């Protein structure tokens, strides 16, 4: 199915190379397939065409985070949240990046904000649970990990 979806995106881009959404969705699909370099290339194309697409910045930040480019990822999440402050996925990925950078207090604040914006945000509960475990708050960590379905 992913091959068919990729072919659909490629056809859409050939028909309209200026379609930012087609580039962005192709990038999102590549990101989900664990191909961060290809995802970033497609998301870069989308953002050249539409420089205010918050979720494209978010997806690109996620791909950079998985490449270990944490400061670059953080910059993309900051751009995404500057465009759309209520972007709960972007807030959760920003928090995860901050966690990986060891910026624990900022990460906790962003995880809490992501959960406030979207109480069903499993990614935020998981990340916050891992961070609370590291910080020694086992009871709160377990509660968050259970909410995320990981405890």
mmCIF file of N, CA and C in Angstrom, residues 56-57 78:
data_model
loop_
_atom_site.group_PDB
_atom_site.id
_atom_site.type_symbol
_atom_site.label_atom_id
_atom_site.label_comp_id
_atom_site.label_asym_id
_atom_site.label_seq_id
_atom_site.Cartn_x
_atom_site.Cartn_y
_atom_site.Cartn_z
ATOM 1 N N UNK A 56 4.282 20.820 8.337
ATOM 2 C CA UNK A 56 5.456 20.426 7.544
ATOM 3 C C UNK A 56 6.736 20.713 8.334
ATOM 4 N N UNK A 57 6.773 21.845 9.037
ATOM 5 C CA UNK A 57 7.914 22.105 9.925
ATOM 6 C C UNK A 57 7.993 21.036 11.013
ATOM 7 N N UNK A 78 10.203 25.013 16.892
ATOM 8 C CA UNK A 78 9.951 26.410 17.280
ATOM 9 C C UNK A 78 9.253 27.165 16.149
#
